[in-house]
Tab-separated table of C-alpha atoms in Angstrom:
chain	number	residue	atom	x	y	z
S	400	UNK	CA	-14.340	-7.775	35.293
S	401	UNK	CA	-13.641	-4.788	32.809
S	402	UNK	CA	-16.794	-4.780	30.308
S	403	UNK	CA	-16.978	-3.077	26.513
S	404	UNK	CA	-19.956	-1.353	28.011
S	405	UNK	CA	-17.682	0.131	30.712
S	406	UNK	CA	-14.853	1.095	28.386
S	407	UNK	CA	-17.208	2.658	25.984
S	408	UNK	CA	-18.859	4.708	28.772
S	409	UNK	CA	-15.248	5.907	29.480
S	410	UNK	CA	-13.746	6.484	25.930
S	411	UNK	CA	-17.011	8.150	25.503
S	412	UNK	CA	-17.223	10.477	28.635
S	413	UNK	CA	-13.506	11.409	27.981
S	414	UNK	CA	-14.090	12.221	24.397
S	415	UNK	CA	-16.796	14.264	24.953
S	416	UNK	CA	-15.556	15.953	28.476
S	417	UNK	CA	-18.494	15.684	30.229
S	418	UNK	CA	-20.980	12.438	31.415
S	419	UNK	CA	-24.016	14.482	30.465
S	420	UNK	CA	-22.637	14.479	27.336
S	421	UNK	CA	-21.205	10.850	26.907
S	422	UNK	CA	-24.837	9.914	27.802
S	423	UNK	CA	-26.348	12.018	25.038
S	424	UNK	CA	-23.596	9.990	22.743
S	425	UNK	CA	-25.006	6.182	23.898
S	426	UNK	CA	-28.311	7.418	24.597
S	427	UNK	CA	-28.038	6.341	28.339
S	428	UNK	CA	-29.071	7.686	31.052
S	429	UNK	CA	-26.145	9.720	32.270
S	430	UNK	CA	-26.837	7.922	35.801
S	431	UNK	CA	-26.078	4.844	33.846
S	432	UNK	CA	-22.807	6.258	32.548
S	433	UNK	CA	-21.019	7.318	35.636
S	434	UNK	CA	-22.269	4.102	37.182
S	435	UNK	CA	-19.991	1.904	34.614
S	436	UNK	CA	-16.810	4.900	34.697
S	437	UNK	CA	-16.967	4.031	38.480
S	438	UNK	CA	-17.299	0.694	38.134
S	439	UNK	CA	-14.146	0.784	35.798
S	440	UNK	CA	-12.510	2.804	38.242
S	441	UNK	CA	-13.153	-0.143	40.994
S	442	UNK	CA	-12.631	-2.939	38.744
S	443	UNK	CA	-9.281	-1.518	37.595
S	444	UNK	CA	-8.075	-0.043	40.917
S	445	UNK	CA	-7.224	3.345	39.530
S	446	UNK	CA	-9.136	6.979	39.501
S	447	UNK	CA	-9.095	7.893	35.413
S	448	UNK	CA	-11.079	10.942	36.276
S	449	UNK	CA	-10.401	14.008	38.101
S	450	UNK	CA	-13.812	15.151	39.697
S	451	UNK	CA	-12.994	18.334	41.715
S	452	UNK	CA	-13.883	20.584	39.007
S	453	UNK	CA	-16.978	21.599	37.040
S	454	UNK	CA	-16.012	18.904	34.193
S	455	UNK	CA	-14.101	15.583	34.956
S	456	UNK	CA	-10.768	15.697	33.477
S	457	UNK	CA	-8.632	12.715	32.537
S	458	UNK	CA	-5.698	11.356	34.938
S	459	UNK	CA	-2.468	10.677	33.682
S	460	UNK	CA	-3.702	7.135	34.428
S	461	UNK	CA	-6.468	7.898	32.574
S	462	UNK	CA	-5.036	9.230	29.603
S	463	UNK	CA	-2.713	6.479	29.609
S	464	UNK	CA	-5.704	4.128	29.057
S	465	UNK	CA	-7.691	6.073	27.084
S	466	UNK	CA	-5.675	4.584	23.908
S	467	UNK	CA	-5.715	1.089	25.316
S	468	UNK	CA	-9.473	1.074	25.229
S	469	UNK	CA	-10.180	2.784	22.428
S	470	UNK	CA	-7.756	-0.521	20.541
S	471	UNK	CA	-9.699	-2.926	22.327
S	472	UNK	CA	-13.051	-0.970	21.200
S	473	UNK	CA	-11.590	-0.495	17.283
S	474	UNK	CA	-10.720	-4.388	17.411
S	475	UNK	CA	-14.227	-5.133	18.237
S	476	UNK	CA	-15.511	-3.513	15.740
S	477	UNK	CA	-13.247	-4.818	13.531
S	478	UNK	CA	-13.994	-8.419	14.935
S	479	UNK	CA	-17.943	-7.650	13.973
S	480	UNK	CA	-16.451	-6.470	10.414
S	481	UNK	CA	-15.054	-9.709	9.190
S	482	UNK	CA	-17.945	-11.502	10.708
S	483	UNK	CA	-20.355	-9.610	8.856
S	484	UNK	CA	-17.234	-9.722	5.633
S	485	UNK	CA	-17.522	-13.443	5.983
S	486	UNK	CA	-21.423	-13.909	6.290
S	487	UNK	CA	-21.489	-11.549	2.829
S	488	UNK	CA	-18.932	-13.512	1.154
S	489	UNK	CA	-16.516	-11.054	1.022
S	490	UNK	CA	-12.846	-12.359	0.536
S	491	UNK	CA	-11.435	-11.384	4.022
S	492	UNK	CA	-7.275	-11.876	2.584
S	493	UNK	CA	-6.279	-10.646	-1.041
S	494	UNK	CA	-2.672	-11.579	-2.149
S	495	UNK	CA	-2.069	-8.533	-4.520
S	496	UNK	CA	1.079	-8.824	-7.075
S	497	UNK	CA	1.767	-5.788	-8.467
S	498	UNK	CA	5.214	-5.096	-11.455
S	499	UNK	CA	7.664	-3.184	-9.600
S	500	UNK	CA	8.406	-0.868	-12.284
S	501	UNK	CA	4.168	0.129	-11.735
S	502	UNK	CA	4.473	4.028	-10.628
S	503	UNK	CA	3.785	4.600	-7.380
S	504	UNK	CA	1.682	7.538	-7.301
S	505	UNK	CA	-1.108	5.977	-9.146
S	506	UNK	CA	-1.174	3.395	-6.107
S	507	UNK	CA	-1.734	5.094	-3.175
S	508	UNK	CA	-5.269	6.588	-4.432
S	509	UNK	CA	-5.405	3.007	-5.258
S	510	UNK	CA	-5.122	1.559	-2.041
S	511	UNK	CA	-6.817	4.417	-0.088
S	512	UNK	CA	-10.168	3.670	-1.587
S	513	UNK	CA	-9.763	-0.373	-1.326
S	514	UNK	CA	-9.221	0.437	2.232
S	515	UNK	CA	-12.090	2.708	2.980
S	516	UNK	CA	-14.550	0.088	1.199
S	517	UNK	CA	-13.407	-2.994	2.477
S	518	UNK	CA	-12.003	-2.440	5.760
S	519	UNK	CA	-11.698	-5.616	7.287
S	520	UNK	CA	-9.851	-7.411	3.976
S	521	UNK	CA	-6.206	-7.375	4.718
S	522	UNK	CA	-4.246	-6.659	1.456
S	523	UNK	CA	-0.853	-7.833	0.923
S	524	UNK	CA	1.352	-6.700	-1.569
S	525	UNK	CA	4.070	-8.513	-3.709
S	526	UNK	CA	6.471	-5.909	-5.687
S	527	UNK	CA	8.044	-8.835	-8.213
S	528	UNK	CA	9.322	-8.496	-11.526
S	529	UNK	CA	7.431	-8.342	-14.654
S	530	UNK	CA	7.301	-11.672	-15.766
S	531	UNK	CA	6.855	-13.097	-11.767
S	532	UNK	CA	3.777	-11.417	-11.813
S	533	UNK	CA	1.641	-13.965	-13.982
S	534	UNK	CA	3.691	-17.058	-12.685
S	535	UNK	CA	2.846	-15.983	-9.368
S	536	UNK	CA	-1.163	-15.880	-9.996
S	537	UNK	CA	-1.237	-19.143	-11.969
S	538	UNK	CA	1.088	-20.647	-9.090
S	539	UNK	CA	-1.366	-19.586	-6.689
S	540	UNK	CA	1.035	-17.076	-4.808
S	541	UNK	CA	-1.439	-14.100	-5.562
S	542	UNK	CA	-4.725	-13.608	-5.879
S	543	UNK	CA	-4.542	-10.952	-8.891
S	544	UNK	CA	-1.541	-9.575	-10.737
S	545	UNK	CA	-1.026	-6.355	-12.081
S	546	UNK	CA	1.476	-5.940	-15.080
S	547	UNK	CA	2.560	-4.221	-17.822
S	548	UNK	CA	1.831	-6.132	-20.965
S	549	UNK	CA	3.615	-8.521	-22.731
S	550	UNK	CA	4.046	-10.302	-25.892
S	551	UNK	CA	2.609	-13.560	-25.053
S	552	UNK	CA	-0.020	-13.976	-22.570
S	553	UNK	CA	-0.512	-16.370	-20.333
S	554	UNK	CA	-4.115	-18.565	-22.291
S	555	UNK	CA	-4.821	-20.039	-18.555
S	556	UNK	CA	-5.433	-16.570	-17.332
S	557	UNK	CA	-8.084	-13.850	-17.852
S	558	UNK	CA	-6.984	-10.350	-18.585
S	559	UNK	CA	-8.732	-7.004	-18.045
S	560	UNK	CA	-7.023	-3.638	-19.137
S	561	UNK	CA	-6.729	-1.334	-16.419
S	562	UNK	CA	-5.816	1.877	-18.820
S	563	UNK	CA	-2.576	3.557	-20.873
S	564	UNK	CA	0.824	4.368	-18.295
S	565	UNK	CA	2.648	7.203	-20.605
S	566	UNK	CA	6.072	6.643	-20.897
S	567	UNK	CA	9.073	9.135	-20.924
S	568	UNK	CA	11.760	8.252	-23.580
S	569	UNK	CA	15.113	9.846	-22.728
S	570	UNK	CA	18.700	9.314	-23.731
S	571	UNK	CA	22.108	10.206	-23.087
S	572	UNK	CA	23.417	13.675	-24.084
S	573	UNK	CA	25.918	11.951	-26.393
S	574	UNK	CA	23.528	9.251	-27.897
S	575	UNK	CA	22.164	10.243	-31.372
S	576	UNK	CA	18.900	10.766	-30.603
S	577	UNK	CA	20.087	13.948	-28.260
S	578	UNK	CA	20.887	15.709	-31.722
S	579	UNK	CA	17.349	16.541	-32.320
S	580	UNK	CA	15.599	13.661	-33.492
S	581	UNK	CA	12.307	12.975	-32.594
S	582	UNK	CA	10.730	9.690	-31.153
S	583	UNK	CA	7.172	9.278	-30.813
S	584	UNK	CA	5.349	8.975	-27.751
S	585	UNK	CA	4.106	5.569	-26.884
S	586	UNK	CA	2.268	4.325	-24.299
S	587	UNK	CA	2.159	0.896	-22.138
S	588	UNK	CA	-0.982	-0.837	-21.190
S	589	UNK	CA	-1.125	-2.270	-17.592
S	590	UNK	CA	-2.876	-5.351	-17.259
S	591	UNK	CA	-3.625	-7.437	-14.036
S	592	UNK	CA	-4.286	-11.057	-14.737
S	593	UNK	CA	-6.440	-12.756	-12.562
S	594	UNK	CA	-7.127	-17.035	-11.664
C-alpha cells in the first residue's frame, strides 16, 4: 500500500537529486529514505529511479508520477488547511458579488492577497449588474457585495467605503462638449454591502 511517507521520500529525493539530500530535507536517516523510494518502487511495480550513475535520476515513469504525488501531497496539505480553517473559525466558502462595470485591474491585487492569506477559503465570484449586487446579499446569494454607490441604500444592510474609482468623462467628436468645454472631474465611491 502506497504511503504519504513513501511519496514524500520520493517527491523529496527527486526534488533534491540525491537521497543524501532528501534525507537532510525530512531529517531522516537517508537509510530510511531509500528504504520507502524502494518500497514505492515494489508497491507500485515500476523503477522511478535510474541508479547506474553517481546521482539517481528520474524514469520517464518516474517523472510521470512525480506530478501525481506531489497533487496527492498539495491536497493533504490542503485537507490539514481547512481542518485547521474550520477549528479557527475561519469561513471555509465566500460567495463574493462584485458590479461588473468594477475595473479589473484593481482586482487581481485584490484576489492575489485573499489567496495567499486564506488559502484553503474557496472564493467565488458573481459579475452581476449594479443593482443585483445588494439584492443578491440580502437574498442570501452572496456573502458580500461590492458596488458602486447608489442613491438609495439598502437600511437592512451595512455599508463600508472601500475608496474613490476616478472616472473618465468622454464624448463624441460632434457632441458639444468636444468644442472645448470643460467638465469637472468626479469621482464614484465603491461600496460593498455586507448581511
Amino acid at each position: 500500500m502506497v504511503s504519504l511517507e513513501q511519496l514524500q521520500s520520493f517527491v523529496a529525493a527527486a526534488e533534491t537529486g540525491s537521497f543524501s539530500a532528501a534525507a537532510r530535507r525530512l531529517r531522516k536517516a537517508q537509510s530510511a529514505v531509500s528504504t520507502q523510494v524502494a518500497n514505492l518502487e515494489t508497491d507500485l511495480n515500476l523503477a522511478l529511479f535510474r541508479r547506474d550513475g553517481r546521482m539517481p535520476t528520474l524514469t520517464p515513469a518516474g517523472e510521470r508520477l512525480l506530478a501525481e504525488a506531489r497533487v496527492v501531497l498539495d491536497r493533504r496539505e490542503h485537507l490539514i488547511g481547512v481542518a485547521r480553517s474550520l477549528e479557527e473559525h475561519v469561513e471555509n466558502r465566500l460567495v463574493l458579488a462584485i458590479d461588473e462595470l468594477y475595473p479589473e485591474h484593481a482586482l487581481g491585487a485584490l484576489f492575489a492577497e485573499f489567496a495567499a492569506r486564506f488559502p484553503t477559503v474557496e472564493l467565488e465570484i458573481l459579475f452581476p449588474l449594479m443593482e443585483d449586487v445588494s439584492r443578491l446579499v440580502l437574498d442570501g446569494g452572496a456573502d458580500l457585495g461590492v458596488m458602486w454607490r447608489q442613491e438609495v441604500l439598502p437600511t437592512e444592510l451595512g455599508f463600508h467605503t472601500l475608496g474613490w474609482v476616478p472616472l473618465k468623462l468622454v464624448c463624441g467628436r460632434g457632441h458639444p462638449l468636444a468644442r472645448g468645454s470643460t467638465v469637472p472631474a468626479e469621482t464614484a465611491p465603491a461600496w460593498p454591502g455586507r448581511s
